[in-house]
Amino acid sequence: MNENEVKKRLDEQARQIDKDLSDNPGAALEVDQELAEHMGAFEETAISLEDAEDASFNADEEQSEES
């Protein structure tokens, strides 16, 4: 299955979940991780390696300036 087919399948499943939840407010539906990620359930909050390195270098520079 190519990337477009996967996206289409996930979009269809997401629409069905939305319809099911609209028809049954408060219902609990089990959703696999791939579909949940596609629907935006998981927000990435980690910083990038580059941001971490920049923060590390900035801290070293501040300590040198204070000395």
Short mmCIF file of N, CA and C in Angstrom, two decimals:
data_model
loop_
_atom_site.label_atom_id
_atom_site.label_comp_id
_atom_site.label_asym_id
_atom_site.label_seq_id
_atom_site.Cartn_x
_atom_site.Cartn_y
_atom_site.Cartn_z
N MET A 1 0.86 -1.17 0.00
CA MET A 1 0.00 0.00 0.00
C MET A 1 0.90 1.24 0.00
N ASN A 2 0.69 2.13 -0.97
CA ASN A 2 1.54 3.31 -1.03
C ASN A 2 1.06 4.38 -0.06
N GLU A 3 1.85 5.45 0.06
CA GLU A 3 1.59 6.50 1.05
C GLU A 3 0.22 7.16 0.84
N ASN A 4 -0.16 7.40 -0.41
CA ASN A 4 -1.46 8.02 -0.69
C ASN A 4 -2.62 7.12 -0.29
N GLU A 5 -2.47 5.82 -0.52
CA GLU A 5 -3.52 4.87 -0.14
C GLU A 5 -3.66 4.80 1.38
N VAL A 6 -2.53 4.84 2.08
CA VAL A 6 -2.55 4.81 3.55
C VAL A 6 -3.25 6.06 4.08
N LYS A 7 -2.89 7.23 3.53
CA LYS A 7 -3.50 8.49 3.96
C LYS A 7 -5.01 8.46 3.69
N LYS A 8 -5.40 7.96 2.53
CA LYS A 8 -6.83 7.88 2.18
C LYS A 8 -7.57 6.97 3.17
N ARG A 9 -6.96 5.81 3.49
CA ARG A 9 -7.57 4.87 4.43
C ARG A 9 -7.70 5.51 5.82
N LEU A 10 -6.65 6.21 6.26
CA LEU A 10 -6.69 6.86 7.57
C LEU A 10 -7.72 7.99 7.58
N ASP A 11 -7.82 8.75 6.49
CA ASP A 11 -8.83 9.80 6.41
C ASP A 11 -10.24 9.22 6.52
N GLU A 12 -10.49 8.12 5.82
CA GLU A 12 -11.80 7.47 5.88
C GLU A 12 -12.11 6.99 7.29
N GLN A 13 -11.13 6.38 7.94
CA GLN A 13 -11.33 5.90 9.31
C GLN A 13 -11.57 7.07 10.26
N ALA A 14 -10.84 8.16 10.07
CA ALA A 14 -11.02 9.34 10.92
C ALA A 14 -12.42 9.92 10.75
N ARG A 15 -12.90 9.98 9.52
CA ARG A 15 -14.27 10.48 9.28
C ARG A 15 -15.30 9.59 9.97
N GLN A 16 -15.08 8.28 9.92
CA GLN A 16 -16.02 7.35 10.56
C GLN A 16 -16.00 7.53 12.08
N ILE A 17 -14.83 7.70 12.65
CA ILE A 17 -14.71 7.94 14.10
C ILE A 17 -15.46 9.22 14.46
N ASP A 18 -15.25 10.28 13.66
CA ASP A 18 -15.93 11.56 13.91
C ASP A 18 -17.44 11.37 13.86
N LYS A 19 -17.93 10.64 12.85
CA LYS A 19 -19.37 10.39 12.73
C LYS A 19 -19.89 9.59 13.92
N ASP A 20 -19.17 8.54 14.30
CA ASP A 20 -19.58 7.71 15.43
C ASP A 20 -19.66 8.53 16.72
N LEU A 21 -18.67 9.39 16.93
CA LEU A 21 -18.67 10.20 18.15
C LEU A 21 -19.75 11.28 18.10
N SER A 22 -20.05 11.80 16.92
CA SER A 22 -21.14 12.78 16.78
C SER A 22 -22.49 12.13 17.06
N ASP A 23 -22.65 10.89 16.61
CA ASP A 23 -23.90 10.16 16.82
C ASP A 23 -24.05 9.69 18.27
N ASN A 24 -22.94 9.50 18.96
CA ASN A 24 -22.95 8.97 20.33
C ASN A 24 -22.03 9.81 21.23
N PRO A 25 -22.43 11.05 21.56
CA PRO A 25 -21.57 11.89 22.40
C PRO A 25 -21.21 11.20 23.72
N GLY A 26 -19.95 11.32 24.10
CA GLY A 26 -19.50 10.71 25.35
C GLY A 26 -19.09 9.26 25.22
N ALA A 27 -19.27 8.69 24.03
CA ALA A 27 -18.87 7.29 23.83
C ALA A 27 -17.36 7.17 23.83
N ALA A 28 -16.88 6.02 24.24
CA ALA A 28 -15.44 5.73 24.21
C ALA A 28 -15.17 4.79 23.05
N LEU A 29 -14.29 5.20 22.17
CA LEU A 29 -13.95 4.36 21.02
C LEU A 29 -12.47 4.05 21.06
N GLU A 30 -12.13 2.80 20.79
CA GLU A 30 -10.73 2.41 20.74
C GLU A 30 -10.17 2.75 19.37
N VAL A 31 -9.02 3.40 19.35
CA VAL A 31 -8.38 3.82 18.11
C VAL A 31 -6.93 3.37 18.17
N ASP A 32 -6.45 2.76 17.07
CA ASP A 32 -5.06 2.32 17.08
C ASP A 32 -4.13 3.54 17.00
N GLN A 33 -2.88 3.33 17.37
CA GLN A 33 -1.93 4.43 17.49
C GLN A 33 -1.72 5.16 16.17
N GLU A 34 -1.63 4.43 15.07
CA GLU A 34 -1.42 5.06 13.77
C GLU A 34 -2.55 6.02 13.43
N LEU A 35 -3.80 5.60 13.66
CA LEU A 35 -4.94 6.46 13.37
C LEU A 35 -4.99 7.64 14.34
N ALA A 36 -4.69 7.40 15.60
CA ALA A 36 -4.68 8.47 16.60
C ALA A 36 -3.63 9.53 16.23
N GLU A 37 -2.46 9.10 15.80
CA GLU A 37 -1.42 10.04 15.37
C GLU A 37 -1.89 10.84 14.16
N HIS A 38 -2.52 10.16 13.22
CA HIS A 38 -3.04 10.81 12.02
C HIS A 38 -4.08 11.87 12.38
N MET A 39 -4.85 11.60 13.42
CA MET A 39 -5.91 12.52 13.85
C MET A 39 -5.37 13.63 14.75
N GLY A 40 -4.06 13.58 15.07
CA GLY A 40 -3.45 14.64 15.86
C GLY A 40 -3.57 14.45 17.36
N ALA A 41 -3.72 13.22 17.81
CA ALA A 41 -3.90 12.96 19.23
C ALA A 41 -2.63 13.17 20.04
N PHE A 42 -1.48 13.04 19.40
CA PHE A 42 -0.23 13.15 20.12
C PHE A 42 0.51 14.39 19.66
N GLU A 43 0.75 15.29 20.58
CA GLU A 43 1.47 16.51 20.26
C GLU A 43 2.92 16.35 20.69
N GLU A 44 3.83 16.58 19.76
CA GLU A 44 5.25 16.47 20.06
C GLU A 44 5.69 17.71 20.84
N THR A 45 6.21 17.49 22.03
CA THR A 45 6.61 18.61 22.86
C THR A 45 8.11 18.60 23.17
N ALA A 46 8.81 17.59 22.68
CA ALA A 46 10.24 17.51 22.94
C ALA A 46 10.98 18.54 22.09
N ILE A 47 12.10 19.01 22.59
CA ILE A 47 12.90 19.94 21.80
C ILE A 47 13.79 19.14 20.87
N SER A 48 14.20 19.77 19.81
CA SER A 48 15.07 19.10 18.84
C SER A 48 16.49 19.01 19.41
N LEU A 49 17.28 18.14 18.83
CA LEU A 49 18.67 18.00 19.24
C LEU A 49 19.40 19.33 19.03
N GLU A 50 19.10 20.00 17.93
CA GLU A 50 19.74 21.29 17.65
C GLU A 50 19.40 22.32 18.73
N ASP A 51 18.12 22.38 19.14
CA ASP A 51 17.73 23.32 20.20
C ASP A 51 18.43 22.99 21.52
N ALA A 52 18.55 21.71 21.82
CA ALA A 52 19.22 21.30 23.05
C ALA A 52 20.70 21.70 23.03
N GLU A 53 21.34 21.50 21.88
CA GLU A 53 22.75 21.88 21.76
C GLU A 53 22.92 23.38 21.88
N ASP A 54 22.02 24.15 21.24
CA ASP A 54 22.09 25.61 21.33
C ASP A 54 21.93 26.06 22.78
N ALA A 55 21.01 25.47 23.50
CA ALA A 55 20.79 25.84 24.90
C ALA A 55 22.03 25.51 25.73
N SER A 56 22.65 24.40 25.44
CA SER A 56 23.85 23.99 26.17
C SER A 56 24.99 24.97 25.93
N PHE A 57 25.19 25.36 24.68
CA PHE A 57 26.26 26.31 24.37
C PHE A 57 25.99 27.67 24.98
N ASN A 58 24.74 28.11 24.99
CA ASN A 58 24.39 29.39 25.58
C ASN A 58 24.68 29.39 27.08
N ALA A 59 24.40 28.29 27.75
CA ALA A 59 24.68 28.20 29.19
C ALA A 59 26.18 28.28 29.45
N ASP A 60 26.98 27.63 28.61
CA ASP A 60 28.44 27.68 28.76
C ASP A 60 28.95 29.11 28.56
N GLU A 61 28.39 29.83 27.59
CA GLU A 61 28.81 31.21 27.34
C GLU A 61 28.45 32.12 28.51
N GLU A 62 27.27 31.93 29.08
CA GLU A 62 26.84 32.75 30.21
C GLU A 62 27.74 32.54 31.43
N GLN A 63 28.15 31.29 31.66
CA GLN A 63 29.03 31.01 32.79
C GLN A 63 30.38 31.65 32.57
N SER A 64 30.88 31.67 31.35
CA SER A 64 32.19 32.29 31.05
C SER A 64 32.11 33.79 31.27
N GLU A 65 30.99 34.41 30.90
CA GLU A 65 30.83 35.84 31.08
C GLU A 65 30.75 36.24 32.54
N GLU A 66 30.18 35.39 33.39
CA GLU A 66 30.02 35.68 34.80
C GLU A 66 31.34 35.58 35.55
N SER A 67 32.30 34.82 35.05
CA SER A 67 33.58 34.60 35.73
C SER A 67 34.50 35.76 35.62
#
